[in-house]
Each structure stands twice: as C-alpha cells, then as structure tokens.
Short mmCIF file of N, CA, C and O in Angstrom, two decimals:
data_model
loop_
_atom_site.label_atom_id
_atom_site.label_comp_id
_atom_site.label_asym_id
_atom_site.label_seq_id
_atom_site.Cartn_x
_atom_site.Cartn_y
_atom_site.Cartn_z
N UNK A 27 91.81 106.80 103.29
CA UNK A 27 92.42 107.34 102.07
C UNK A 27 92.52 108.70 101.94
O UNK A 27 93.57 109.24 101.52
N UNK A 28 91.49 109.49 102.29
CA UNK A 28 91.54 111.01 102.17
C UNK A 28 91.69 111.56 103.61
O UNK A 28 91.59 112.78 103.74
N UNK A 29 91.76 110.79 104.65
CA UNK A 29 92.00 111.30 106.03
C UNK A 29 90.99 112.33 106.40
O UNK A 29 91.19 113.33 107.06
N UNK A 30 89.67 111.97 106.11
CA UNK A 30 88.57 112.82 106.60
C UNK A 30 88.39 112.68 108.05
O UNK A 30 88.39 111.59 108.55
N UNK A 31 88.15 113.76 108.79
CA UNK A 31 88.06 113.74 110.24
C UNK A 31 86.63 113.55 110.60
O UNK A 31 85.89 114.48 110.88
N UNK A 32 86.17 112.27 110.60
CA UNK A 32 84.77 111.91 110.89
C UNK A 32 84.75 111.48 112.32
O UNK A 32 85.52 110.60 112.75
N UNK A 33 83.78 112.01 113.07
CA UNK A 33 83.58 111.50 114.46
C UNK A 33 83.39 109.94 114.54
O UNK A 33 82.79 109.43 113.65
N UNK A 34 83.83 109.33 115.61
CA UNK A 34 83.55 107.90 115.76
C UNK A 34 82.08 107.57 115.80
O UNK A 34 81.71 106.63 115.07
N UNK A 35 81.36 108.35 116.54
CA UNK A 35 79.86 108.11 116.57
C UNK A 35 79.19 109.13 115.58
O UNK A 35 79.26 110.26 115.71
N UNK A 36 78.67 108.47 114.46
CA UNK A 36 78.01 109.26 113.38
C UNK A 36 77.12 108.31 112.59
O UNK A 36 77.24 107.15 112.61
N UNK A 37 76.11 108.94 111.91
CA UNK A 37 75.26 108.11 111.04
C UNK A 37 76.09 107.69 109.86
O UNK A 37 76.94 108.48 109.23
N UNK A 38 75.77 106.53 109.28
CA UNK A 38 76.46 106.06 108.06
C UNK A 38 76.00 106.87 106.90
O UNK A 38 74.87 107.34 106.80
N UNK A 39 76.91 107.05 106.05
CA UNK A 39 76.65 107.71 104.71
C UNK A 39 76.64 106.55 103.68
O UNK A 39 77.63 105.70 103.71
N UNK A 40 75.69 106.43 102.83
CA UNK A 40 75.65 105.49 101.79
C UNK A 40 75.71 106.16 100.44
O UNK A 40 75.34 107.30 100.24
N UNK A 41 76.25 105.39 99.54
CA UNK A 41 76.41 105.94 98.23
C UNK A 41 76.41 104.85 97.10
O UNK A 41 76.31 103.67 97.46
N UNK A 42 76.43 105.26 95.88
CA UNK A 42 76.47 104.35 94.73
C UNK A 42 77.67 104.63 93.87
O UNK A 42 78.06 105.69 93.69
N UNK A 43 78.11 103.55 93.26
CA UNK A 43 79.12 103.67 92.21
C UNK A 43 78.37 103.27 90.89
O UNK A 43 77.94 102.16 90.83
N UNK A 44 78.29 104.05 89.94
CA UNK A 44 77.67 103.65 88.67
C UNK A 44 78.57 102.71 87.83
O UNK A 44 79.79 102.61 88.19
N UNK A 45 78.05 102.15 86.83
CA UNK A 45 78.82 101.31 85.95
C UNK A 45 80.00 102.10 85.27
O UNK A 45 80.97 101.59 84.89
N UNK A 46 79.75 103.44 85.15
CA UNK A 46 80.75 104.36 84.59
C UNK A 46 81.86 104.74 85.59
O UNK A 46 82.72 105.42 85.22
N UNK A 47 81.68 104.30 86.85
CA UNK A 47 82.69 104.70 87.86
C UNK A 47 82.46 105.96 88.61
O UNK A 47 83.35 106.37 89.37
N UNK A 48 81.29 106.51 88.39
CA UNK A 48 80.94 107.79 89.14
C UNK A 48 80.28 107.45 90.49
O UNK A 48 79.46 106.56 90.58
N UNK A 49 80.69 108.11 91.47
CA UNK A 49 80.25 107.89 92.91
C UNK A 49 79.13 109.00 93.26
O UNK A 49 79.36 110.20 92.91
N UNK A 50 78.08 108.54 93.87
CA UNK A 50 76.99 109.51 94.28
C UNK A 50 76.74 109.15 95.81
O UNK A 50 76.62 108.07 96.17
N UNK A 51 76.55 110.21 96.57
CA UNK A 51 76.16 110.05 97.97
C UNK A 51 74.65 110.07 98.05
O UNK A 51 73.99 110.96 97.44
N UNK A 52 74.04 109.05 98.75
CA UNK A 52 72.58 108.99 98.82
C UNK A 52 72.00 109.88 99.83
O UNK A 52 72.45 109.75 101.01
N UNK A 53 71.12 110.72 99.53
CA UNK A 53 70.45 111.60 100.49
C UNK A 53 69.32 110.67 101.28
O UNK A 53 68.65 109.95 100.54
N UNK A 54 69.31 110.82 102.47
CA UNK A 54 68.39 110.04 103.32
C UNK A 54 67.00 110.68 103.32
O UNK A 54 66.86 111.72 103.94
N UNK A 55 66.06 110.04 102.60
CA UNK A 55 64.76 110.58 102.53
C UNK A 55 63.77 109.40 102.65
O UNK A 55 64.18 108.20 102.68
N UNK A 56 62.45 109.59 102.64
CA UNK A 56 61.45 108.55 102.77
C UNK A 56 61.72 107.48 101.69
O UNK A 56 61.70 106.28 102.00
N UNK A 57 61.80 107.86 100.36
CA UNK A 57 62.00 106.77 99.35
C UNK A 57 63.27 105.96 99.55
O UNK A 57 63.38 104.84 99.18
N UNK A 58 64.28 106.60 100.13
CA UNK A 58 65.55 105.87 100.24
C UNK A 58 65.76 105.24 101.61
O UNK A 58 66.82 104.41 101.86
N UNK A 59 64.84 105.42 102.54
CA UNK A 59 65.02 104.90 103.90
C UNK A 59 65.34 103.38 104.01
O UNK A 59 66.16 102.94 104.78
N UNK A 60 64.69 102.64 103.09
CA UNK A 60 64.87 101.26 103.08
C UNK A 60 66.31 100.83 102.87
O UNK A 60 66.80 99.87 103.47
N UNK A 61 67.01 101.55 102.14
CA UNK A 61 68.42 101.24 101.87
C UNK A 61 69.35 101.45 103.13
O UNK A 61 70.29 100.72 103.21
N UNK A 62 68.80 102.27 103.98
CA UNK A 62 69.61 102.52 105.21
C UNK A 62 69.30 101.48 106.30
O UNK A 62 70.19 101.21 107.14
N UNK A 63 68.09 100.89 106.26
CA UNK A 63 67.79 100.00 107.33
C UNK A 63 67.63 98.50 106.90
O UNK A 63 67.78 97.67 107.76
N UNK A 64 67.50 98.15 105.59
CA UNK A 64 67.41 96.78 105.15
C UNK A 64 68.73 96.43 104.56
O UNK A 64 68.96 96.68 103.38
N UNK A 65 69.52 95.73 105.29
CA UNK A 65 70.85 95.29 104.78
C UNK A 65 70.87 94.36 103.60
O UNK A 65 71.76 94.27 102.79
N UNK A 66 69.73 93.66 103.40
CA UNK A 66 69.54 92.79 102.24
C UNK A 66 69.60 93.58 100.98
O UNK A 66 70.14 93.15 99.92
N UNK A 67 69.13 94.77 100.97
CA UNK A 67 69.09 95.62 99.71
C UNK A 67 70.50 96.11 99.39
O UNK A 67 70.86 96.28 98.30
N UNK A 68 71.38 96.25 100.34
CA UNK A 68 72.77 96.67 100.14
C UNK A 68 73.56 95.66 99.31
O UNK A 68 74.64 95.97 98.82
N UNK A 69 73.13 94.47 99.23
CA UNK A 69 73.72 93.41 98.50
C UNK A 69 73.27 93.17 97.18
O UNK A 69 73.77 92.33 96.37
N UNK A 70 72.14 93.84 96.73
CA UNK A 70 71.50 93.62 95.49
C UNK A 70 71.90 94.62 94.39
O UNK A 70 72.27 95.64 94.63
N UNK A 71 71.66 94.18 93.14
CA UNK A 71 71.79 95.13 92.06
C UNK A 71 70.47 95.93 92.04
O UNK A 71 69.41 95.34 92.07
N UNK A 72 70.65 97.24 92.01
CA UNK A 72 69.40 98.13 92.05
C UNK A 72 69.39 99.10 90.84
O UNK A 72 70.45 99.48 90.26
N UNK A 73 68.26 99.55 90.52
CA UNK A 73 68.00 100.53 89.59
C UNK A 73 67.43 101.76 90.40
O UNK A 73 66.34 101.58 91.08
N UNK A 74 68.19 102.81 90.57
CA UNK A 74 67.76 103.95 91.41
C UNK A 74 67.50 105.13 90.44
O UNK A 74 68.38 105.49 89.71
N UNK A 75 66.23 105.59 90.51
CA UNK A 75 65.93 106.69 89.67
C UNK A 75 65.81 107.92 90.70
O UNK A 75 65.18 107.75 91.75
N UNK A 76 66.31 109.09 90.22
CA UNK A 76 66.21 110.23 91.14
C UNK A 76 66.84 111.38 90.44
O UNK A 76 66.80 111.55 89.17
N UNK A 77 67.26 112.32 91.30
CA UNK A 77 67.79 113.60 90.78
C UNK A 77 69.11 113.92 91.63
O UNK A 77 69.16 113.46 92.77
N UNK A 78 69.94 114.62 90.98
CA UNK A 78 71.07 115.16 91.70
C UNK A 78 70.92 116.70 91.78
O UNK A 78 70.20 117.29 90.98
N UNK A 79 71.51 117.23 92.79
CA UNK A 79 71.40 118.62 93.04
C UNK A 79 72.56 119.33 92.22
O UNK A 79 73.59 118.78 92.01
N UNK A 80 72.32 120.48 91.67
CA UNK A 80 73.27 121.21 90.88
C UNK A 80 74.61 121.26 91.52
O UNK A 80 74.80 121.47 92.62
N UNK A 81 75.59 120.93 90.72
CA UNK A 81 77.08 121.00 91.09
C UNK A 81 77.40 120.12 92.26
O UNK A 81 78.40 120.40 93.03
N UNK A 82 76.65 119.04 92.47
CA UNK A 82 76.91 118.12 93.57
C UNK A 82 76.85 116.64 92.96
O UNK A 82 76.43 116.47 91.82
N UNK A 83 77.20 115.73 93.77
CA UNK A 83 77.01 114.38 93.45
C UNK A 83 76.18 113.71 94.62
O UNK A 83 76.43 112.61 95.04
N UNK A 84 75.18 114.49 95.03
CA UNK A 84 74.23 114.01 96.04
C UNK A 84 73.00 113.55 95.29
O UNK A 84 72.41 114.26 94.47
N UNK A 85 72.60 112.28 95.47
CA UNK A 85 71.52 111.70 94.82
C UNK A 85 70.23 111.61 95.72
O UNK A 85 70.28 111.07 96.81
N UNK A 86 69.12 112.18 95.29
CA UNK A 86 67.85 112.00 95.93
C UNK A 86 67.13 110.99 95.21
O UNK A 86 66.68 111.18 94.00
N UNK A 87 66.84 109.82 95.82
CA UNK A 87 66.20 108.75 95.14
C UNK A 87 64.69 109.00 95.08
O UNK A 87 64.06 109.45 96.07
N UNK A 88 64.19 108.79 93.87
CA UNK A 88 62.74 108.93 93.67
C UNK A 88 62.03 107.58 93.70
O UNK A 88 60.91 107.40 94.23
N UNK A 89 62.72 106.61 92.98
CA UNK A 89 62.19 105.23 93.02
C UNK A 89 63.37 104.32 93.05
O UNK A 89 64.43 104.58 92.50
N UNK A 90 63.13 103.07 93.52
CA UNK A 90 64.16 102.09 93.66
C UNK A 90 63.57 100.75 93.22
O UNK A 90 62.49 100.38 93.62
N UNK A 91 64.30 100.08 92.34
CA UNK A 91 63.95 98.77 91.86
C UNK A 91 65.11 97.85 91.99
O UNK A 91 66.27 98.19 92.04
N UNK A 92 64.78 96.55 92.15
CA UNK A 92 65.72 95.42 92.36
C UNK A 92 65.83 94.68 91.04
O UNK A 92 64.77 94.52 90.36
N UNK A 93 67.04 94.19 90.74
CA UNK A 93 67.18 93.34 89.56
C UNK A 93 67.65 92.04 90.04
O UNK A 93 68.66 91.80 90.70
N UNK A 94 66.94 90.93 89.53
CA UNK A 94 67.31 89.56 89.94
C UNK A 94 67.17 88.73 88.77
O UNK A 94 66.01 88.59 88.23
N UNK A 95 68.17 87.99 88.24
CA UNK A 95 68.06 87.12 87.09
C UNK A 95 67.46 87.92 85.87
O UNK A 95 66.56 87.48 85.14
N UNK A 96 67.92 89.15 85.73
CA UNK A 96 67.48 90.10 84.59
C UNK A 96 66.06 90.48 84.71
O UNK A 96 65.47 90.96 83.68
N UNK A 97 65.42 90.23 85.77
CA UNK A 97 63.96 90.70 85.98
C UNK A 97 63.98 91.75 86.93
O UNK A 97 64.72 91.74 87.96
N UNK A 98 63.26 92.88 86.55
CA UNK A 98 63.25 94.09 87.41
C UNK A 98 61.93 94.03 88.28
O UNK A 98 60.97 93.73 87.90
N UNK A 99 62.26 94.26 89.64
CA UNK A 99 61.14 94.20 90.65
C UNK A 99 60.97 95.55 91.32
O UNK A 99 61.98 96.28 91.70
N UNK A 100 59.78 96.03 91.45
CA UNK A 100 59.54 97.25 92.26
C UNK A 100 59.62 96.90 93.69
O UNK A 100 59.25 95.93 94.17
N UNK A 101 60.15 97.88 94.48
CA UNK A 101 60.27 97.67 95.88
C UNK A 101 59.27 98.53 96.60
O UNK A 101 59.17 99.76 96.31
N UNK A 102 58.56 98.01 97.50
CA UNK A 102 57.61 98.80 98.26
C UNK A 102 57.88 98.62 99.78
O UNK A 102 58.01 97.50 100.29
N UNK A 103 57.87 99.70 100.51
CA UNK A 103 58.03 99.56 101.96
C UNK A 103 57.01 100.52 102.52
O UNK A 103 56.66 101.59 101.99
N UNK A 104 56.47 100.13 103.72
CA UNK A 104 55.44 100.92 104.35
C UNK A 104 55.86 101.26 105.76
O UNK A 104 56.54 100.54 106.43
#
C-alpha cells in the first residue's frame, strides 16, 4: 500500500488498531514478548495498558489482559 522497502528477511512488526481506528506499533519488550511468540494471543481481544512515546504511535506495553465472554483475564508468562 505504501511501498515501504522492507528487506525480505526481517523481524515481524506487530501493532494494534484501537476501536477508534488509531494504529499503534508494539515495542518488543519483556511484557509484550508473549504477543510475538504466542500466536493464540494474536487472535484474542486484548486490553493492553502501556504508554506511548512523545510524538509517536509506538506503544510500550506495561500489562496485557485477555477478554473472553466479557470476563477479563490477567496473562502471566514466565
């Protein structure tokens, strides 16, 4: 769509689209690592709490919760 020149071999970038239609790129950190390696999480409705860096749409996740049947679950990975 935007013709970005991304090398064929590269790490995936993940992001989120909010209900308001805003996109955020997820920063890969210890709290967000599960989202990069557990494909089951990529299919779930999530509540991601974190912070964005000034004048960017880069999201640093602080905590991640899953929502299933209107029940919120804490996610723990070791």
